[in-house]
mmCIF file of C-alpha atoms and ligand atoms in Angstrom:
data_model
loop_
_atom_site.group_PDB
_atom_site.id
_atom_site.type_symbol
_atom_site.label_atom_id
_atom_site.label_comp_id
_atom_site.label_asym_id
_atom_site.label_seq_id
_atom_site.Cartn_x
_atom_site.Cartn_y
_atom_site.Cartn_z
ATOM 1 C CA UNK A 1 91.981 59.244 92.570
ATOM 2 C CA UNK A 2 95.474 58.810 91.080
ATOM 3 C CA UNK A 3 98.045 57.973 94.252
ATOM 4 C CA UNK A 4 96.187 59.012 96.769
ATOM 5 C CA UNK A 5 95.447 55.897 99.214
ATOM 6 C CA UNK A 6 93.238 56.308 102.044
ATOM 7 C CA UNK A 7 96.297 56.583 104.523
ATOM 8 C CA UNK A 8 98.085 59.863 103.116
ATOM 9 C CA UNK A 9 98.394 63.180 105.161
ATOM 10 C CA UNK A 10 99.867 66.619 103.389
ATOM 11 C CA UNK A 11 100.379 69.870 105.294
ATOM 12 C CA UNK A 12 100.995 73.158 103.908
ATOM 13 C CA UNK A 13 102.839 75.111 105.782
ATOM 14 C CA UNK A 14 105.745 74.035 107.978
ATOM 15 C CA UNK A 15 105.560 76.286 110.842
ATOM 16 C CA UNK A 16 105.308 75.990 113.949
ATOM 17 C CA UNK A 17 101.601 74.764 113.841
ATOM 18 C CA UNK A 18 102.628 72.743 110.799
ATOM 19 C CA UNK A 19 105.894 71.178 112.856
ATOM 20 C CA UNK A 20 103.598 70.256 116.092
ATOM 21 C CA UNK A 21 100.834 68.680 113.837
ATOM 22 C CA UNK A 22 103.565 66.384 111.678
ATOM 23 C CA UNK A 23 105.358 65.753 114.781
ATOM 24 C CA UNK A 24 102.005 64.457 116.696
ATOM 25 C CA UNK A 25 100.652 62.570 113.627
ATOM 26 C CA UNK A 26 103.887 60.942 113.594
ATOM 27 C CA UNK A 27 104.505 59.976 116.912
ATOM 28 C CA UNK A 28 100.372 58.775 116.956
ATOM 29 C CA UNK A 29 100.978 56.497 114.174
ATOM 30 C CA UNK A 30 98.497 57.834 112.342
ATOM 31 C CA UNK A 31 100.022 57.489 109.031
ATOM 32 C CA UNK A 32 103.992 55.942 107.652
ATOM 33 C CA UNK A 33 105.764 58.793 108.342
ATOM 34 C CA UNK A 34 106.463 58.167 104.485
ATOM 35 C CA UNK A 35 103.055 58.659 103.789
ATOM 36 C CA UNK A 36 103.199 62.296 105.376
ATOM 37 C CA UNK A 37 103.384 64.998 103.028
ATOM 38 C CA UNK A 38 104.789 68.397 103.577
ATOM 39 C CA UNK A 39 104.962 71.695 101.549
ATOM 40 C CA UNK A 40 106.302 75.488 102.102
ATOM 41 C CA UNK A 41 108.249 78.025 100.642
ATOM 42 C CA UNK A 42 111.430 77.354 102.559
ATOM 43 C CA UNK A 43 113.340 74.232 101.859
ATOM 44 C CA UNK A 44 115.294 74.526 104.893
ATOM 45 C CA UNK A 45 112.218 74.172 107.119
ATOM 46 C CA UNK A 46 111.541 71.146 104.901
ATOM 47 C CA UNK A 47 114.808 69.557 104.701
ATOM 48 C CA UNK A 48 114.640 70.067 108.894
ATOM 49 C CA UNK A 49 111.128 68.027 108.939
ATOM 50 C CA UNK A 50 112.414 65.609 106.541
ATOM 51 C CA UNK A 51 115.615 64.478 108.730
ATOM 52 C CA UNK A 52 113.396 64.627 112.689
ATOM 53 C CA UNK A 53 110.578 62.898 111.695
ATOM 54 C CA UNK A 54 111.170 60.980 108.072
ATOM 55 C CA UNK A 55 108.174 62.684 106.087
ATOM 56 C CA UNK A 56 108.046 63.620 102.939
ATOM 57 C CA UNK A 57 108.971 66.846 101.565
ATOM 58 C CA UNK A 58 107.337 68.116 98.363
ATOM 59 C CA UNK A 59 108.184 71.838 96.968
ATOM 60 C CA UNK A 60 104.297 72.248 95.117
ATOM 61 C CA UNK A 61 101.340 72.205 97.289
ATOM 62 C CA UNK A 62 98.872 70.969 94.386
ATOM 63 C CA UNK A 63 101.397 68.392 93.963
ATOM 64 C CA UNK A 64 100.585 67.720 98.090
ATOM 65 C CA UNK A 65 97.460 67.383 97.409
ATOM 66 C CA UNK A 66 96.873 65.139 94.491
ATOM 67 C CA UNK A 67 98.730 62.538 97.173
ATOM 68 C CA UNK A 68 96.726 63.362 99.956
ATOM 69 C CA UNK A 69 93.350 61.986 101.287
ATOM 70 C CA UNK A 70 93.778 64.679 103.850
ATOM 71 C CA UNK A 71 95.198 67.901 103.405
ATOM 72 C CA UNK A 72 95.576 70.879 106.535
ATOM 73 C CA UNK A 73 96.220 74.131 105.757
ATOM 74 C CA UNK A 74 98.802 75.321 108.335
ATOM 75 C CA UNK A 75 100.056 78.904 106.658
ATOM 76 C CA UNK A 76 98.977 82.832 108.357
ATOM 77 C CA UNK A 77 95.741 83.886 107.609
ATOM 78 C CA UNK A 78 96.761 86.329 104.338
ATOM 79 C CA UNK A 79 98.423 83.791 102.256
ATOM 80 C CA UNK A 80 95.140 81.198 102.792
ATOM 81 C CA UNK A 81 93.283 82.587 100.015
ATOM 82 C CA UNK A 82 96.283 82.702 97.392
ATOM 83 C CA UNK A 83 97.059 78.952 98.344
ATOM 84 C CA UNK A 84 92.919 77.894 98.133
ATOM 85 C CA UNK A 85 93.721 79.401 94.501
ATOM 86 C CA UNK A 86 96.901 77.396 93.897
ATOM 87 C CA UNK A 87 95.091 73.869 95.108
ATOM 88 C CA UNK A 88 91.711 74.246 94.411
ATOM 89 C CA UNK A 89 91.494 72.312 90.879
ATOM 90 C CA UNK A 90 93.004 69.647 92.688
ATOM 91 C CA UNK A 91 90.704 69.429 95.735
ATOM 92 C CA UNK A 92 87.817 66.731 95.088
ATOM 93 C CA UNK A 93 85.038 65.508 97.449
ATOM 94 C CA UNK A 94 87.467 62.895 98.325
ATOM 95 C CA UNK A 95 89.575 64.922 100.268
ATOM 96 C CA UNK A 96 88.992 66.425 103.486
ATOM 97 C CA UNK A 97 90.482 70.175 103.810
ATOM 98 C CA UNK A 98 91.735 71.230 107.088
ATOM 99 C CA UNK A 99 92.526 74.681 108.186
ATOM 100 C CA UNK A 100 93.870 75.549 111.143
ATOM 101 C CA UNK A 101 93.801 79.510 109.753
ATOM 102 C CA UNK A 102 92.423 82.149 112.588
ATOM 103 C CA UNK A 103 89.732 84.073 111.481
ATOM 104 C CA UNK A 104 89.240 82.580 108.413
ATOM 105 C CA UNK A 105 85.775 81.292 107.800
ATOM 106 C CA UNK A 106 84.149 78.435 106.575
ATOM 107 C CA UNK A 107 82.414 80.486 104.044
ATOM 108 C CA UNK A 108 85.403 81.995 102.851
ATOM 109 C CA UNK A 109 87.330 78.764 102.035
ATOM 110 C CA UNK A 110 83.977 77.329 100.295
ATOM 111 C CA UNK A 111 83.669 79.923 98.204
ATOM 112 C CA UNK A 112 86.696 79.249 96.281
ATOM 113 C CA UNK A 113 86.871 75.393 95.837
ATOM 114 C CA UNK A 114 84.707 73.206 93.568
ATOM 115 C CA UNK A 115 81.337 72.605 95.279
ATOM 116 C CA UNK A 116 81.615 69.391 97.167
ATOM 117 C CA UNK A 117 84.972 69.544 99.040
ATOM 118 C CA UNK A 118 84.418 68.904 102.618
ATOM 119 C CA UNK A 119 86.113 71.346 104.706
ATOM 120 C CA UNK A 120 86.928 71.570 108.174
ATOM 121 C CA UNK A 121 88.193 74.616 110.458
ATOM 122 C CA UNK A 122 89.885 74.855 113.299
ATOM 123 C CA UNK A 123 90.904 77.020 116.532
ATOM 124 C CA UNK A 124 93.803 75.340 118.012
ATOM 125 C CA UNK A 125 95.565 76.796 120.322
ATOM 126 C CA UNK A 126 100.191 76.945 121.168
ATOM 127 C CA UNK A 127 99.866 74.114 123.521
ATOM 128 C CA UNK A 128 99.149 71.960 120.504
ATOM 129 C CA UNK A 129 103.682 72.289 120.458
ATOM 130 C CA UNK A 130 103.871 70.257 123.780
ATOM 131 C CA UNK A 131 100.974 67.568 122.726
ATOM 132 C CA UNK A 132 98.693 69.478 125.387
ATOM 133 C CA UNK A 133 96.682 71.580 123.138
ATOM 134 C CA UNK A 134 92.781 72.445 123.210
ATOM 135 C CA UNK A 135 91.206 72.035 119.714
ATOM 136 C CA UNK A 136 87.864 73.316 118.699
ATOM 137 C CA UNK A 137 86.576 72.613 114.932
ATOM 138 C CA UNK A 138 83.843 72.655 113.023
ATOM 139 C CA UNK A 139 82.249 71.227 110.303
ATOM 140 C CA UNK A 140 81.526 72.785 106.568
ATOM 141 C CA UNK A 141 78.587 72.481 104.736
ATOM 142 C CA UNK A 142 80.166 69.206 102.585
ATOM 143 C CA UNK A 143 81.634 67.978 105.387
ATOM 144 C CA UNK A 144 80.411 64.039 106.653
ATOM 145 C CA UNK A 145 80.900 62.194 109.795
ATOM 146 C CA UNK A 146 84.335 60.680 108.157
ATOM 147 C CA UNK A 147 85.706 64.402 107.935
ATOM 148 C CA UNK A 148 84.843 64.802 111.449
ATOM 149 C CA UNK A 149 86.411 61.509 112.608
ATOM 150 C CA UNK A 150 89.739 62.251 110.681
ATOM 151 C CA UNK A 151 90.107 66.052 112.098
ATOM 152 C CA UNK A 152 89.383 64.590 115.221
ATOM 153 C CA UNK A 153 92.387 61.699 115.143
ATOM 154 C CA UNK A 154 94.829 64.071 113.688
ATOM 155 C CA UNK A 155 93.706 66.745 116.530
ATOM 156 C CA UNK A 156 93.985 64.509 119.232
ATOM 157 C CA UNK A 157 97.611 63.479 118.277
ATOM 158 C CA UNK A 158 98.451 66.818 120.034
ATOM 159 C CA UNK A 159 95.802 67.522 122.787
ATOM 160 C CA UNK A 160 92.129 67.377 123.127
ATOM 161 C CA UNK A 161 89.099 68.158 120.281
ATOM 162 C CA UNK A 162 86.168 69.211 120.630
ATOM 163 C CA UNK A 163 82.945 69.518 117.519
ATOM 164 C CA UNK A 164 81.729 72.829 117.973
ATOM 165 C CA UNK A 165 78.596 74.848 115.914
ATOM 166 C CA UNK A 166 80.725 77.816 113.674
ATOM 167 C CA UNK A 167 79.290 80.308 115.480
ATOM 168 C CA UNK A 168 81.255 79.421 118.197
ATOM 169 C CA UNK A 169 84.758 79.904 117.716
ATOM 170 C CA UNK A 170 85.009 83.246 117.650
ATOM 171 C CA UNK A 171 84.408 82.240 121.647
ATOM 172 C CA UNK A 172 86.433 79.646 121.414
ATOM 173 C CA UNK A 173 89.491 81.717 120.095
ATOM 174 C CA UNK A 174 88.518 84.079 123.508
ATOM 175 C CA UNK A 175 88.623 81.521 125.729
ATOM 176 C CA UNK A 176 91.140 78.570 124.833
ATOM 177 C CA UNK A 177 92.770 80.344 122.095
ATOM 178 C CA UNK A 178 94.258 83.225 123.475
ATOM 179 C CA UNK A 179 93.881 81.363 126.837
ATOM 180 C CA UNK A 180 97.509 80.350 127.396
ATOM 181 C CA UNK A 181 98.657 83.902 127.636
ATOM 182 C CA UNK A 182 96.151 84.628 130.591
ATOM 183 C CA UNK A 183 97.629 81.441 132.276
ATOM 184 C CA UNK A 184 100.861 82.682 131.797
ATOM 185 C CA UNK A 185 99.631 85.841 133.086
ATOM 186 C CA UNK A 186 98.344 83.931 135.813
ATOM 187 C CA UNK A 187 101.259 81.891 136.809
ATOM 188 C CA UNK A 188 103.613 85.294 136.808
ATOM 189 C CA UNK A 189 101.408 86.991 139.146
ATOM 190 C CA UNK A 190 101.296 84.162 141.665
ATOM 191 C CA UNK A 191 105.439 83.810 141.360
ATOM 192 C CA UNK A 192 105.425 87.814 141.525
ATOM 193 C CA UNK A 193 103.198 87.193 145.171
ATOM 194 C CA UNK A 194 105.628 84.587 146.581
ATOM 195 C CA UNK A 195 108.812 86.440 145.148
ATOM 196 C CA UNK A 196 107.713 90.000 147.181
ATOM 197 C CA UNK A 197 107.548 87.580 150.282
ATOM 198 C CA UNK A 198 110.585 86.335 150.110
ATOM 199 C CA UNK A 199 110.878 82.907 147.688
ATOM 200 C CA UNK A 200 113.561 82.623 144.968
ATOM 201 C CA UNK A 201 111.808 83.532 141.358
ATOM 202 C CA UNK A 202 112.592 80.527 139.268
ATOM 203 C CA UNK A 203 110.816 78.227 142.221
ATOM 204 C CA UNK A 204 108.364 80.716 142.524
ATOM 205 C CA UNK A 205 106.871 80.143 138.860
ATOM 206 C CA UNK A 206 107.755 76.412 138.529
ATOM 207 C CA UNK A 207 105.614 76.000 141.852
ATOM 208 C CA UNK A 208 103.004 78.409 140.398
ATOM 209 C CA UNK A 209 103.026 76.309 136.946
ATOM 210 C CA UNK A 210 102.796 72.681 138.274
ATOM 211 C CA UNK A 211 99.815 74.231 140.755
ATOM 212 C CA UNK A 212 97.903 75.238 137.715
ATOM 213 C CA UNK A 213 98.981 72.072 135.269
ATOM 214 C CA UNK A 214 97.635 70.173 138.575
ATOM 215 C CA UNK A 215 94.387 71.633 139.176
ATOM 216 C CA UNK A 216 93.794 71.722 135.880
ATOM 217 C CA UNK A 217 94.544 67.768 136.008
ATOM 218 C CA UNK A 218 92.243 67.202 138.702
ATOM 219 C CA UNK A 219 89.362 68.591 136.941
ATOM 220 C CA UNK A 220 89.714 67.170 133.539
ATOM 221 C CA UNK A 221 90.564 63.447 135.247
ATOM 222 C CA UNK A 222 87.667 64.105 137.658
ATOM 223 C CA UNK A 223 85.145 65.717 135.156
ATOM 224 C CA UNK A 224 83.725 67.411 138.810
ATOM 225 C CA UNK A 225 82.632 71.078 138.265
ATOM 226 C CA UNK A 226 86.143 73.634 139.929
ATOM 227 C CA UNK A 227 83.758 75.271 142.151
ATOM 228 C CA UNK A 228 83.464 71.689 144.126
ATOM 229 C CA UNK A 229 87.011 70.889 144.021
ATOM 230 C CA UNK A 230 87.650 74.649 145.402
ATOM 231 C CA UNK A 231 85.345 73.878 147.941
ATOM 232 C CA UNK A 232 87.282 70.760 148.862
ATOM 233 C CA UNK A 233 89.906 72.581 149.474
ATOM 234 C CA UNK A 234 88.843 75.183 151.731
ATOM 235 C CA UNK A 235 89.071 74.682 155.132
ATOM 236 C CA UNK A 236 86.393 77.218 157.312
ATOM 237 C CA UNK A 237 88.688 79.916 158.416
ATOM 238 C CA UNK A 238 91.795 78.888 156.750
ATOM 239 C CA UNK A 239 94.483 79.734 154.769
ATOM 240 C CA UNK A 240 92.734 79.539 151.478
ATOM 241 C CA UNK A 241 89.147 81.105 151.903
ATOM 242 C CA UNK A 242 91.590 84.329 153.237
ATOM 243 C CA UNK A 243 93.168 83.878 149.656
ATOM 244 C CA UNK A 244 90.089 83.444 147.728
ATOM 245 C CA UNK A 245 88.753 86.557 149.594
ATOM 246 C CA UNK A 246 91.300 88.406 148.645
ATOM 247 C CA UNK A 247 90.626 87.765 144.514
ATOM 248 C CA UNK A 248 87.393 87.851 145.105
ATOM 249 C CA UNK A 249 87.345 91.199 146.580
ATOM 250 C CA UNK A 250 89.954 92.338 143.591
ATOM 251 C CA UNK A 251 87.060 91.433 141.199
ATOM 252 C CA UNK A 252 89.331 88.632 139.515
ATOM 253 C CA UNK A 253 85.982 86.481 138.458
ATOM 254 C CA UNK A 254 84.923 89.499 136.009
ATOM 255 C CA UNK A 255 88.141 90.359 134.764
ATOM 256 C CA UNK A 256 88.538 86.896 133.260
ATOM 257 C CA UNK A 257 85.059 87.274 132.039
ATOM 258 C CA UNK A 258 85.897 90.800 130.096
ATOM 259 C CA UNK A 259 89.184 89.055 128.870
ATOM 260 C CA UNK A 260 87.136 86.074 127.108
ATOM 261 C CA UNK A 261 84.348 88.988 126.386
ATOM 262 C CA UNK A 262 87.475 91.368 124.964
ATOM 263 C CA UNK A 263 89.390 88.896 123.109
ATOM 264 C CA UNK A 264 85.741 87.129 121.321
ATOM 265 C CA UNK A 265 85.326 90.478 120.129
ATOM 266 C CA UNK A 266 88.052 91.303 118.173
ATOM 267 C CA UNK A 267 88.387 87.782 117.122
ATOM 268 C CA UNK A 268 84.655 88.518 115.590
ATOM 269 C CA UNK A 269 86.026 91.915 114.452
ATOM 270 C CA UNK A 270 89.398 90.258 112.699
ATOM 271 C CA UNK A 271 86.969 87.488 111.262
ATOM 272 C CA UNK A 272 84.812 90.167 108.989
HETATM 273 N N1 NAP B 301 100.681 79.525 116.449
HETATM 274 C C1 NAP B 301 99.523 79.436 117.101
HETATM 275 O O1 NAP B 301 99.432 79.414 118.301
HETATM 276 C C2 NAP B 301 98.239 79.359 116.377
HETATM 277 C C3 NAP B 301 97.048 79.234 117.098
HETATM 278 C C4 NAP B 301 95.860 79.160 116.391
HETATM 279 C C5 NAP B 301 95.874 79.195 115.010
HETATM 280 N N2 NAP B 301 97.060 79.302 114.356
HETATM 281 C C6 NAP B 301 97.054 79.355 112.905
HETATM 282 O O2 NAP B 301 97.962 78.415 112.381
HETATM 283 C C7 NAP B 301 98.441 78.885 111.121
HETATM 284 C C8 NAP B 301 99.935 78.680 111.072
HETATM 285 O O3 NAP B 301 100.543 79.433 112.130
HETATM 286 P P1 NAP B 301 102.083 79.282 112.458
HETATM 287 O O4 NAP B 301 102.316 80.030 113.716
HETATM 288 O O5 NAP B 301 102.475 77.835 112.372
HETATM 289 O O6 NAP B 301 102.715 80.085 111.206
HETATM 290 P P2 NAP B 301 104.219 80.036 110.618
HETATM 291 O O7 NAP B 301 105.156 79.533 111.684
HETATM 292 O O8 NAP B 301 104.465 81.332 109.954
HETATM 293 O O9 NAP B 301 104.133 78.877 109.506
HETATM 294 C C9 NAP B 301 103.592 79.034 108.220
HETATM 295 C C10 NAP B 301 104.584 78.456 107.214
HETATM 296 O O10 NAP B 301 103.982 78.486 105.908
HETATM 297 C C11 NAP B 301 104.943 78.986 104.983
HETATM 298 N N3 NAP B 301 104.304 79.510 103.780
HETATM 299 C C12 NAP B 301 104.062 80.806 103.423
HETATM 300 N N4 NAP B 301 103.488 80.852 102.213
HETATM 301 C C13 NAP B 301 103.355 79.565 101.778
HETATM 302 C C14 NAP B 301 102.839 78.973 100.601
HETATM 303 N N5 NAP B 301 102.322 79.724 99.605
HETATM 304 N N6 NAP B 301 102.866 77.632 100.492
HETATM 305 C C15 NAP B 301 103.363 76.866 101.490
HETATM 306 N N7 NAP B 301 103.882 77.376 102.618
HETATM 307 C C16 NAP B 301 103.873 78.703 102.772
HETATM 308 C C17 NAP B 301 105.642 80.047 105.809
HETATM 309 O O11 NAP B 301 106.849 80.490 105.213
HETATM 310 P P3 NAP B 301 107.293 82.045 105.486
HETATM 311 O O12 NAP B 301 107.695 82.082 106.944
HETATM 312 O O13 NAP B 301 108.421 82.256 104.539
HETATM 313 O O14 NAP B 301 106.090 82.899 105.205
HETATM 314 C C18 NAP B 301 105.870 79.282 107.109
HETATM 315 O O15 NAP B 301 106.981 78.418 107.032
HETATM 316 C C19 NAP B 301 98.034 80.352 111.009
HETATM 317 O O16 NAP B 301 97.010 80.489 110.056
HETATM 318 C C20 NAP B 301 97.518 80.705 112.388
HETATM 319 O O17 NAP B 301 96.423 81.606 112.330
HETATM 320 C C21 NAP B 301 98.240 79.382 115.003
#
């Protein structure tokens, strides 16, 4: 097992996913920041990484992961299967393998490791920067409860996690994934609405963001289902139900359903 201790992290990758994930694991505790191991091409990201949060750089990724118990995969999609050719003689069944890499399958990664490793993947999705992120994964054929447990901790440190069958993340990318840009989308709208009426832009959108970071709140500290809390909120006659008519009538309900429909699609399509 050489120096790898039951406490070790290593990342590959020090993007932006990368950043979020060593920041989060940091700030959980869930390893010495010492203990946190980080590779990529560029030093500079590395020296950065090194000086914020105190982890430790290291320029060869099978170096990484002959120190680490756990090891995520944070680089784009095309360079995942030269990398999985770099580390795989140093992957063991000891290790849990994270990847966070859209589109790239379980299968895929299996295929060119040592039979045995346990591998998880993941959809995250860009809220995962602010510690608010939604996190789907699922579990590989080697993969135990343990693997499960420590994808879960490390996925936590920056939002919620959620254990999901394979065959659903191509929804999952359709729905949470690409699900911050239809919020955004969202929140614009409303701020356009309020701006053609007559309300200054930049309180337009902050109003229109904290309305949706509240109602999203209420539901997730509730656990009711939205159409009860809409209800709850609707006074017969008043102000809302003439809103609600008004996306109703615009067919709003469907057009989110075609965007999750739209976007599973070509995540199924990019996944082939
Ligand atoms: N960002 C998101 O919202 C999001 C959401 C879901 C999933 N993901 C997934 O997360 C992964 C990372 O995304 P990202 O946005 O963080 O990408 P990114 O910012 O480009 O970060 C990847 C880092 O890995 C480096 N790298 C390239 N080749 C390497 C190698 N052989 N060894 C070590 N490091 C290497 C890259 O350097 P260069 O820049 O020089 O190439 C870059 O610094 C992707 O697979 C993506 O599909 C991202």
């Amino acid at each position: 097992m050489g120096l790898m201790s039951e406490k070790t992290i290593g990342i590959i990758g020090a993007g932006a996913m990368g950043e979020a994930l060593a920041t989060g694991i940091v700030r959980a505790g869930l390893v010495r920041p010492a203990d946190l191991y980080i590779s990529d091409v560029r030093q500079e990201r590395l020296d950065g990484l090194r000086t914020r949060l105190g982890v430790t750089p290291l320029a060869d990724n099978k170096q990484l992961v002959s120190v680490s118990r756990v090891v995520i995969l944070a680089v784009k999609p095309p360079v995942v299967a030269p990398v999985l050719d770099e580390i795989a003689p140093a992957l063991t069944s000891a290790h849990t393998l994270i990847s966070i890499a859209a589109g790239i399958t379980l299968a895929f990664i299996e295929e060119r490791l040592p039979p045995g490793v346990p591998v998880v993947r993941v959809m995250p999705n860009t809220p995962c920067l602010v510690g608010a992120g939604a996190s789907a994964f699922a579990l590989g054929r080697y993969a135990q409860t343990e693997d499960a447990r420590r994808a879960r901790e490390i996925l936590e440190a920056v939002g919620m996690a959620v254990e999901v069958p394979e065959e659903h993340l191509d929804i999952v990318t359709g729905l949470s994934g690409s699900g911050p840009a239809y919020a955004y989308l969202v929140i614009e709208a409303l701020s356009d609405g309020a701006v053609r009426l007559g309300l200054p832009r930049q309180l337009a959108i902050r109003l229109a963001a904290q309305t949706l970071y509240g109602a999203a709140k209420m539901i997730l500290s509730s656990e009711e289902h939205p159409a009860r809390l809409k209800d709850a909120v609707t006074t017969p006659g008043g102000t809302t139900a003439a809103g609600l008519f008004a996306l109703e009538e615009a067919g709003v309900r469907a057009a989110f359903a075609r965007a999750v429909e739209q976007a599973t699609r070509r995540a199924m399509e990019l996944s082939k």
